[in-house]
Coordinates of N, CA and C in Angstrom, one line a residue:
X6 N 0.8 -1.2 0.0 CA 0.0 0.0 0.0 C 0.9 1.2 0.0
X7 N 1.9 1.2 0.7 CA 2.8 2.4 0.8 C 3.5 2.7 -0.6
X8 N 3.8 1.6 -1.3 CA 4.4 1.8 -2.6 C 3.4 2.3 -3.6
X9 N 2.2 1.8 -3.5 CA 1.2 2.3 -4.4 C 0.8 3.8 -4.1
X10 N 0.8 4.2 -2.9 CA 0.5 5.5 -2.5 C 1.7 6.5 -2.9
X11 N 2.9 6.0 -2.8 CA 4.0 6.8 -3.3 C 4.0 7.0 -4.8
X12 N 3.6 6.0 -5.5 CA 3.5 6.2 -7.0 C 2.4 7.2 -7.3
X13 N 1.3 7.1 -6.6 CA 0.1 8.0 -6.9 C 0.5 9.4 -6.5
X14 N 1.3 9.6 -5.5 CA 1.7 11.0 -5.1 C 2.7 11.6 -6.1
X15 N 3.6 10.7 -6.6 CA 4.5 11.2 -7.6 C 3.8 11.6 -8.8
X16 N 2.8 10.8 -9.2 CA 2.0 11.1 -10.4 C 1.2 12.4 -10.2
X17 N 0.7 12.6 -9.0 CA 0.0 13.8 -8.7 C 0.9 15.1 -8.8
X18 N 2.1 14.9 -8.5 CA 3.0 16.1 -8.6 C 3.5 16.3 -10.0
X19 N 3.7 15.2 -10.7 CA 4.3 15.3 -12.1 C 3.2 15.6 -13.2
X20 N 2.0 15.2 -12.9 CA 1.0 15.4 -13.9 C 0.7 16.9 -14.3
X21 N 0.6 17.8 -13.4 CA 0.4 19.2 -13.8 C 1.6 19.7 -14.7
X22 N 2.8 19.3 -14.4 CA 3.9 19.7 -15.2 C 3.8 19.1 -16.6
X23 N 3.3 17.8 -16.7 CA 3.1 17.2 -18.0 C 2.0 17.9 -18.8
X24 N 1.0 18.3 -18.1 CA -0.1 19.0 -18.8 C 0.4 20.3 -19.3
X25 N 1.2 21.0 -18.5 CA 1.8 22.3 -18.9 C 2.6 22.1 -20.2
X26 N 3.4 21.1 -20.2 CA 4.3 20.8 -21.4 C 3.5 20.5 -22.6
X27 N 2.4 19.6 -22.4 CA 1.6 19.2 -23.6 C 0.8 20.3 -24.1
X28 N 0.3 21.3 -23.3 CA -0.5 22.3 -23.7 C 0.2 23.7 -23.7
X29 N 1.5 23.7 -23.9 CA 2.3 24.9 -23.7 C 1.7 26.1 -24.3
X30 N 1.5 26.2 -25.6 CA 0.9 27.4 -26.2 C -0.3 27.0 -27.1
X31 N -0.6 25.7 -27.1 CA -1.7 25.3 -27.9 C -2.7 24.6 -27.0
X32 N -3.7 25.3 -26.5 CA -4.7 24.7 -25.7 C -5.9 24.3 -26.6
X33 N -5.7 23.3 -27.5 CA -6.7 22.9 -28.4 C -7.5 21.7 -27.8
X34 N -8.6 21.4 -28.5 CA -9.3 20.3 -28.1 C -8.6 19.0 -28.3
X35 N -7.7 18.9 -29.3 CA -6.9 17.8 -29.6 C -5.9 17.5 -28.5
X36 N -5.3 18.6 -28.0 CA -4.3 18.5 -26.9 C -4.9 18.0 -25.6
X37 N -6.1 18.5 -25.3 CA -6.8 18.1 -24.1 C -7.3 16.7 -24.2
X38 N -7.7 16.3 -25.5 CA -8.1 14.9 -25.7 C -6.9 13.9 -25.4
X39 N -5.7 14.3 -25.8 CA -4.6 13.5 -25.5 C -4.3 13.3 -24.0
X40 N -4.5 14.4 -23.3 CA -4.3 14.4 -21.8 C -5.4 13.5 -21.2
X41 N -6.6 13.7 -21.7 CA -7.7 12.8 -21.2 C -7.4 11.3 -21.4
X42 N -7.0 11.0 -22.6 CA -6.6 9.6 -22.9 C -5.5 9.1 -22.1
X43 N -4.5 10.0 -21.8 CA -3.4 9.6 -20.9 C -3.9 9.3 -19.5
X44 N -4.9 10.1 -19.0 CA -5.5 9.8 -17.7 C -6.2 8.5 -17.7
X45 N -7.0 8.2 -18.7 CA -7.7 7.0 -18.8 C -6.7 5.8 -18.8
X46 N -5.6 5.9 -19.6 CA -4.6 4.9 -19.6 C -4.0 4.6 -18.3
X47 N -3.7 5.7 -17.5 CA -3.1 5.5 -16.2 C -4.1 4.8 -15.2
X48 N -5.3 5.2 -15.3 CA -6.3 4.6 -14.4 C -6.6 3.2 -14.7
X49 N -6.7 2.9 -16.0 CA -6.9 1.5 -16.5 C -5.7 0.6 -16.1
X50 N -4.5 1.1 -16.3 CA -3.3 0.3 -16.0 C -3.2 0.0 -14.5
X51 N -3.5 1.0 -13.7 CA -3.5 0.7 -12.2 C -4.5 -0.3 -11.8
X52 N -5.7 -0.2 -12.4 CA -6.8 -1.2 -12.2 C -6.4 -2.6 -12.6
X53 N -5.7 -2.7 -13.8 CA -5.3 -4.0 -14.3 C -4.2 -4.6 -13.4
X54 N -3.2 -3.7 -12.9 CA -2.2 -4.2 -12.0 C -2.8 -4.7 -10.7
X55 N -3.8 -4.0 -10.2 CA -4.4 -4.5 -9.0 C -5.1 -5.9 -9.2
X56 N -5.8 -6.0 -10.3 CA -6.5 -7.2 -10.6 C -5.5 -8.4 -10.8
X57 N -4.4 -8.2 -11.3 CA -3.4 -9.2 -11.5 C -2.7 -9.6 -10.2
X58 N -2.2 -8.6 -9.5 CA -1.3 -8.8 -8.4 C -2.0 -8.6 -7.0
X59 N -3.1 -7.9 -6.9 CA -3.8 -7.6 -5.7 C -4.7 -8.7 -5.2
X60 N -5.1 -8.7 -4.0 CA -6.1 -9.6 -3.4 C -6.8 -8.9 -2.3
X61 N -8.0 -9.5 -1.9 CA -8.7 -9.0 -0.8 C -8.6 -9.9 0.4
X62 N -7.7 -10.7 0.4 CA -7.5 -11.7 1.5 C -6.9 -10.9 2.7
X63 N -7.4 -11.2 3.9 CA -6.9 -10.6 5.1 C -5.5 -11.2 5.4
X64 N -4.6 -10.3 5.6 CA -3.2 -10.8 5.8 C -2.9 -11.2 7.2
X65 N -1.9 -12.0 7.5 CA -1.6 -12.4 8.8 C -1.2 -11.3 9.7
X66 N -0.5 -10.3 9.2 CA 0.0 -9.2 10.0 C -1.2 -8.2 10.4
X67 N -2.4 -8.5 10.0 CA -3.5 -7.7 10.4 C -3.9 -8.0 11.9
X68 N -3.5 -9.2 12.4 CA -3.9 -9.5 13.7 C -2.7 -9.3 14.6
X69 N -2.9 -8.7 15.8 CA -1.8 -8.5 16.7 C -1.3 -9.8 17.3
X70 N 0.0 -9.8 17.8 CA 0.5 -11.0 18.4 C -0.1 -11.1 19.8
X71 N 0.1 -12.3 20.4 CA -0.5 -12.6 21.7 C 0.0 -11.7 22.8
X72 N 1.3 -11.3 22.8 CA 1.8 -10.4 23.8 C 1.1 -9.1 23.8
X73 N 1.0 -8.5 22.7 CA 0.3 -7.2 22.6 C -1.1 -7.3 22.9
X74 N -1.8 -8.4 22.5 CA -3.2 -8.6 22.8 C -3.4 -8.7 24.3
X75 N -2.5 -9.5 25.0 CA -2.6 -9.6 26.4 C -2.4 -8.3 27.1
X76 N -1.4 -7.5 26.6 CA -1.2 -6.2 27.2 C -2.4 -5.3 27.0
X77 N -3.0 -5.3 25.9 CA -4.2 -4.4 25.7 C -5.3 -4.9 26.6
X78 N -5.5 -6.2 26.9 CA -6.5 -6.6 27.7 C -6.2 -6.2 29.2
X79 N -5.0 -6.2 29.6 CA -4.7 -5.8 31.0 C -4.9 -4.3 31.1
X80 N -4.7 -3.5 30.1 CA -5.0 -2.1 30.1 C -6.5 -1.8 30.2
X81 N -7.2 -2.7 29.6 CA -8.7 -2.5 29.6 C -9.2 -2.8 31.0
X82 N -8.6 -3.7 31.7 CA -9.1 -4.0 33.0 C -8.9 -2.8 34.0
X83 N -7.9 -2.0 33.7 CA -7.6 -0.9 34.6 C -8.6 0.2 34.5
X84 N -9.3 0.3 33.3 CA -10.3 1.3 33.1 C -11.5 1.0 34.0
X85 N -11.9 2.0 34.7 CA -13.0 1.9 35.6 C -14.3 2.1 34.9
X86 N -15.4 1.6 35.4 CA -16.7 1.9 34.8 C -17.1 3.3 35.0
X87 N -17.9 3.9 34.1 CA -18.2 5.3 34.3 C -19.0 5.6 35.6
X88 N -19.8 4.7 36.0 CA -20.6 4.9 37.3 C -19.6 5.0 38.5
X89 N -18.5 4.2 38.4 CA -17.6 4.2 39.5 C -16.8 5.6 39.5
X90 N -16.5 6.1 38.4 CA -15.8 7.4 38.3 C -16.7 8.5 38.8
X91 N -18.0 8.4 38.4 CA -18.9 9.5 38.8 C -19.1 9.4 40.3
X92 N -19.2 8.2 40.9 CA -19.4 8.1 42.3 C -18.1 8.6 43.1
X93 N -17.0 8.4 42.6 CA -15.7 8.9 43.2 C -15.7 10.4 43.1
X94 N -16.1 11.0 42.0 CA -16.2 12.4 41.8 C -17.1 13.1 42.8
X95 N -18.3 12.4 42.9 CA -19.3 13.0 43.9 C -18.7 12.9 45.3
X96 N -18.1 11.8 45.7 CA -17.5 11.7 47.0 C -16.4 12.8 47.2
X97 N -15.6 13.1 46.2 CA -14.6 14.1 46.3 C -15.2 15.5 46.5
X98 N -16.3 15.8 45.8 CA -16.9 17.1 45.9 C -17.6 17.2 47.3
X99 N -18.2 16.1 47.7 CA -18.9 16.2 49.0 C -17.9 16.4 50.2
X100 N -16.7 15.8 50.1 CA -15.8 15.9 51.1 C -15.0 17.3 51.1
X101 N -15.3 18.1 50.1 CA -14.6 19.4 50.1 C -15.2 20.3 51.1

């Protein structure tokens, strides 16, 4: 995903320059038609690359390891219920 995003960002920076070069002093319908076709080609090629090499399978790195999972569960146990926090706050105010 990072590689694909990098390529997309580079294309986003380079494309305005390319449009400027292609339509330097001739902003005709034919020049803009070429730019439009170039955009279509880039979008179609990226879609084809994803269809060939990409997948929608959930990857193994999507799930945390057991140590991190256990750590997160121990942190959750430390969080008090909202009613307990409210009761403690009321007690603190009453004792002032």
